């Protein structure tokens, strides 16, 4: 039996969701023990900082005590634990496309996490200019993905698909009022298939009290 890994985890973290979807896709989920860890941008978790000085989720502790982060590193680590078809393509140009898609999905999440953090501050402290910028970045990203939806659907499932699907899922979770499906029919169609995957359904975000 393979030794277990420990994942600092939260049911509402989209980056945690991304690595858990990856683990499920690869059949590794039962090798991961999750430990509920609370983080907040304005309140570093001092205990977690002993392992990850940036106090961020996901942080993974391997069986031998080695600590790794962030989500791209953890996902790439998972991908070399199995002998099946890799979700990080080895050869170019497929690799470059998958990595660029991962980067866009992660970037969208970074933007939306900052946007949400700002939106939950007292109104008089909020920067309207920043919130407008984050809204615009999110909108343009989804618009560009609509153009790419055909290629996304046609290409082999990869880390890029996981990152983008997770980012769209985070819009649904935190910004449902954006109603992104209304003006993006091809992306909507692609996301239906993504959302139906067992790995994705096993890791729905939950806003616990
Ligand atoms: N680039 C990182 C981003 C991770 C991240 O921002 N995680 C959020 C939770 S979803 C976090 O830990 N926020 C707390 C903080 O920024 O202090 C990754 O891909 O893992």
Coordinates of N, CA, C and O in Angstrom, one line a residue, residues 18-93:
X18 N -9.0 22.3 -7.7 CA -8.2 21.9 -8.9 C -7.4 20.7 -8.7 O -7.4 19.7 -9.5
X19 N -6.6 20.7 -7.6 CA -5.7 19.6 -7.3 C -6.5 18.3 -7.0 O -6.0 17.2 -7.3
X20 N -7.6 18.5 -6.3 CA -8.4 17.3 -6.0 C -9.0 16.6 -7.3 O -9.1 15.4 -7.4
X21 N -9.5 17.5 -8.2 CA -10.0 17.0 -9.5 C -8.9 16.2 -10.2 O -9.1 15.1 -10.7
X22 N -7.7 16.8 -10.2 CA -6.5 16.1 -10.8 C -6.3 14.7 -10.1 O -6.1 13.7 -10.8
X23 N -6.3 14.7 -8.8 CA -6.1 13.5 -8.1 C -7.1 12.4 -8.4 O -6.8 11.2 -8.6
X24 N -8.4 12.9 -8.5 CA -9.5 11.9 -8.8 C -9.3 11.4 -10.2 O -9.5 10.2 -10.5
X25 N -8.9 12.3 -11.2 CA -8.7 11.9 -12.5 C -7.7 10.8 -12.6 O -7.8 9.9 -13.4
X26 N -6.7 10.8 -11.8 CA -5.5 9.9 -11.8 C -5.7 8.7 -10.9 O -4.8 7.9 -10.8
X27 N -6.8 8.7 -10.2 CA -7.0 7.5 -9.3 C -6.2 7.6 -8.0 O -5.9 6.6 -7.4
X28 N -5.8 8.8 -7.6 CA -4.9 9.0 -6.5 C -5.6 9.5 -5.2 O -5.0 9.6 -4.2
X29 N -6.9 9.8 -5.3 CA -7.6 10.5 -4.3 C -7.5 9.7 -2.9 O -7.4 10.4 -1.9
X30 N -7.6 8.4 -3.0 CA -7.6 7.7 -1.7 C -6.2 7.6 -1.1 O -6.0 7.0 0.0
X31 N -5.2 8.2 -1.7 CA -3.9 8.2 -1.1 C -3.7 9.6 -0.4 O -2.6 9.9 0.1
X32 N -4.8 10.4 -0.4 CA -4.6 11.8 0.1 C -5.5 11.9 1.4 O -6.7 11.7 1.3
X33 N -4.9 12.3 2.4 CA -5.6 12.6 3.6 C -5.8 14.2 3.7 O -4.8 14.9 3.5
X34 N -7.0 14.6 3.8 CA -7.2 16.1 3.8 C -7.3 16.6 5.2 O -7.9 15.9 6.1
X35 N -6.7 17.7 5.4 CA -6.9 18.4 6.8 C -7.4 19.8 6.6 O -6.8 20.6 5.8
X36 N -8.5 20.0 7.2 CA -9.2 21.4 7.0 C -8.2 22.4 7.6 O -7.9 22.4 8.8
X37 N -7.9 23.4 6.8 CA -6.9 24.4 7.1 C -7.5 25.7 6.7 O -8.0 25.9 5.6
X38 N -7.5 26.7 7.7 CA -8.2 28.0 7.4 C -7.1 29.0 7.0 O -6.1 29.2 7.7
X39 N -7.3 29.6 5.8 CA -6.4 30.7 5.4 C -7.2 31.9 5.0 O -8.4 31.8 4.7
X40 N -6.6 33.0 5.1 CA -7.2 34.3 4.6 C -6.1 35.2 4.3 O -5.0 35.3 5.0
X41 N -6.3 36.0 3.2 CA -5.2 36.8 2.7 C -4.8 37.8 3.8 O -3.6 38.2 3.8
X42 N -5.7 38.3 4.6 CA -5.4 39.3 5.6 C -5.0 38.7 6.9 O -4.8 39.5 7.9
X43 N -5.0 37.4 7.0 CA -4.7 36.8 8.3 C -3.9 35.5 8.1 O -4.5 34.4 8.0
X44 N -2.5 35.6 8.0 CA -1.7 34.5 7.7 C -1.9 33.4 8.8 O -2.1 33.7 10.0
X45 N -1.9 32.2 8.4 CA -2.0 31.0 9.3 C -0.6 30.7 9.7 O 0.2 30.1 9.0
X46 N -0.3 31.0 11.0 CA 1.1 30.8 11.5 C 1.6 29.4 11.5 O 2.7 29.1 11.1
X47 N 0.7 28.5 11.8 CA 1.0 27.0 11.7 C 1.4 26.6 10.3 O 2.4 26.0 10.1
X48 N 0.5 27.0 9.4 CA 0.7 26.6 8.0 C 2.0 27.2 7.4 O 2.7 26.6 6.6
X49 N 2.3 28.4 7.9 CA 3.5 29.1 7.4 C 4.8 28.4 7.8 O 5.9 28.6 7.1
X50 N 4.7 27.5 8.8 CA 5.9 26.7 9.1 C 6.2 25.7 7.9 O 7.4 25.2 7.7
X51 N 5.2 25.4 7.1 CA 5.4 24.5 6.0 C 5.4 25.3 4.6 O 6.1 24.9 3.7
X52 N 4.5 26.3 4.6 CA 4.5 27.1 3.4 C 4.4 28.6 3.8 O 3.4 29.1 4.3
X53 N 5.6 29.3 3.7 CA 5.7 30.6 4.2 C 4.7 31.6 3.6 O 4.4 32.7 4.2
X54 N 4.0 31.2 2.5 CA 3.0 32.1 1.9 C 1.6 31.8 2.5 O 0.7 32.5 2.1
X55 N 1.5 30.8 3.4 CA 0.3 30.5 4.0 C -0.9 30.3 3.0 O -1.9 30.9 3.2
X56 N -0.6 29.5 2.0 CA -1.7 29.3 1.0 C -2.0 27.9 0.9 O -1.2 27.0 1.1
X57 N -3.3 27.7 0.4 CA -3.8 26.4 0.0 C -3.8 26.3 -1.5 O -4.1 27.4 -2.1
X58 N -3.5 25.2 -2.1 CA -3.2 23.9 -1.4 C -1.7 23.8 -1.1 O -0.9 24.3 -1.8
X59 N -1.4 23.1 0.0 CA -0.1 22.8 0.4 C -0.1 21.3 0.7 O -1.0 20.8 1.4
X60 N 0.8 20.5 0.1 CA 0.8 19.1 0.2 C 2.1 18.6 0.9 O 3.2 19.0 0.6
X61 N 1.8 17.7 1.9 CA 3.0 17.1 2.7 C 3.1 15.7 2.2 O 2.1 14.9 2.4
X62 N 4.2 15.3 1.7 CA 4.4 14.0 1.2 C 4.7 13.0 2.3 O 5.0 13.5 3.5
X63 N 4.7 11.7 2.1 CA 4.8 10.7 3.1 C 6.2 10.9 3.8 O 6.3 10.6 5.0
X64 N 7.2 11.3 3.1 CA 8.5 11.5 3.8 C 8.7 12.9 4.4 O 9.8 13.2 4.8
X65 N 7.6 13.6 4.5 CA 7.7 15.0 5.1 C 8.0 16.1 4.2 O 7.9 17.3 4.5
X66 N 8.3 15.8 2.9 CA 8.6 16.9 1.9 C 7.3 17.7 1.7 O 6.2 17.1 1.6
X67 N 7.5 19.0 1.7 CA 6.3 19.9 1.5 C 6.4 20.5 0.1 O 7.4 21.0 -0.3
X68 N 5.2 20.4 -0.7 CA 5.2 21.0 -2.0 C 4.0 21.9 -2.1 O 3.0 21.7 -1.5
X69 N 4.1 22.9 -2.9 CA 3.1 23.9 -3.3 C 3.6 24.6 -4.5 O 4.8 24.5 -4.8
X70 N 2.8 25.3 -5.4 CA 1.4 25.5 -5.3 C 0.7 24.6 -6.2 O 1.3 23.5 -6.5
X71 N -0.5 24.9 -6.7 CA -1.3 23.9 -7.4 C -0.6 23.4 -8.7 O -0.7 22.2 -8.9
X72 N 0.0 24.2 -9.5 CA 0.7 23.6 -10.7 C 1.8 22.6 -10.3 O 1.9 21.5 -11.0
X73 N 2.5 22.8 -9.2 CA 3.5 21.9 -8.8 C 2.9 20.6 -8.2 O 3.4 19.5 -8.6
X74 N 1.9 20.8 -7.5 CA 1.2 19.6 -6.9 C 0.6 18.7 -8.1 O 0.8 17.5 -8.1
X75 N 0.0 19.4 -9.0 CA -0.6 18.7 -10.1 C 0.5 17.9 -10.9 O 0.3 16.8 -11.3
X76 N 1.6 18.6 -11.1 CA 2.6 17.9 -11.9 C 3.2 16.8 -11.1 O 3.6 15.7 -11.7
X77 N 3.3 16.9 -9.8 CA 3.8 15.8 -9.0 C 2.8 14.6 -9.1 O 3.3 13.5 -9.3
X78 N 1.5 14.9 -9.0 CA 0.6 13.8 -9.1 C 0.7 13.1 -10.5 O 0.6 11.8 -10.5
X79 N 1.0 13.9 -11.5 CA 1.0 13.3 -12.8 C 2.2 12.3 -13.0 O 2.1 11.5 -13.9
X80 N 3.2 12.5 -12.2 CA 4.4 11.5 -12.4 C 4.2 10.3 -11.4 O 5.1 9.5 -11.3
X81 N 3.1 10.3 -10.7 CA 2.9 9.1 -9.7 C 2.2 8.0 -10.4 O 2.0 6.9 -9.8
X82 N 1.8 8.2 -11.7 CA 1.0 7.1 -12.3 C 1.6 6.8 -13.7 O 2.3 7.6 -14.2
X83 N 1.2 5.6 -14.2 CA 1.8 5.2 -15.5 C 0.8 5.4 -16.7 O 1.1 5.0 -17.8
X84 N -0.3 5.9 -16.4 CA -1.3 6.1 -17.4 C -1.0 7.3 -18.3 O 0.1 7.8 -18.3
X85 N -2.0 7.7 -19.1 CA -1.8 8.8 -20.0 C -1.7 10.1 -19.2 O -2.5 10.4 -18.3
X86 N -0.7 10.9 -19.5 CA -0.3 12.0 -18.7 C -1.3 13.2 -18.9 O -1.7 13.5 -20.1
X87 N -1.6 14.0 -17.9 CA -2.4 15.2 -18.1 C -1.6 16.4 -18.3 O -2.1 17.5 -18.6
X88 N -0.3 16.3 -18.1 CA 0.7 17.3 -18.6 C 1.3 16.7 -19.8 O 2.2 15.9 -19.7
X89 N 0.9 17.1 -21.0 CA 1.5 16.6 -22.2 C 3.0 16.7 -22.2 O 3.5 17.8 -21.8
X90 N 3.7 15.7 -22.7 CA 5.1 15.8 -22.7 C 5.7 16.6 -23.9 O 6.7 17.3 -23.7
X91 N 5.0 16.5 -25.0 CA 5.7 17.2 -26.2 C 5.0 18.4 -26.6 O 3.8 18.6 -26.4
X92 N 5.7 19.2 -27.3 CA 5.2 20.5 -27.8 C 4.6 20.3 -29.2 O 5.0 19.4 -29.9
X93 N 3.6 21.0 -29.6 CA 3.0 22.2 -29.0 C 1.9 21.8 -27.9 O 1.5 22.8 -27.2

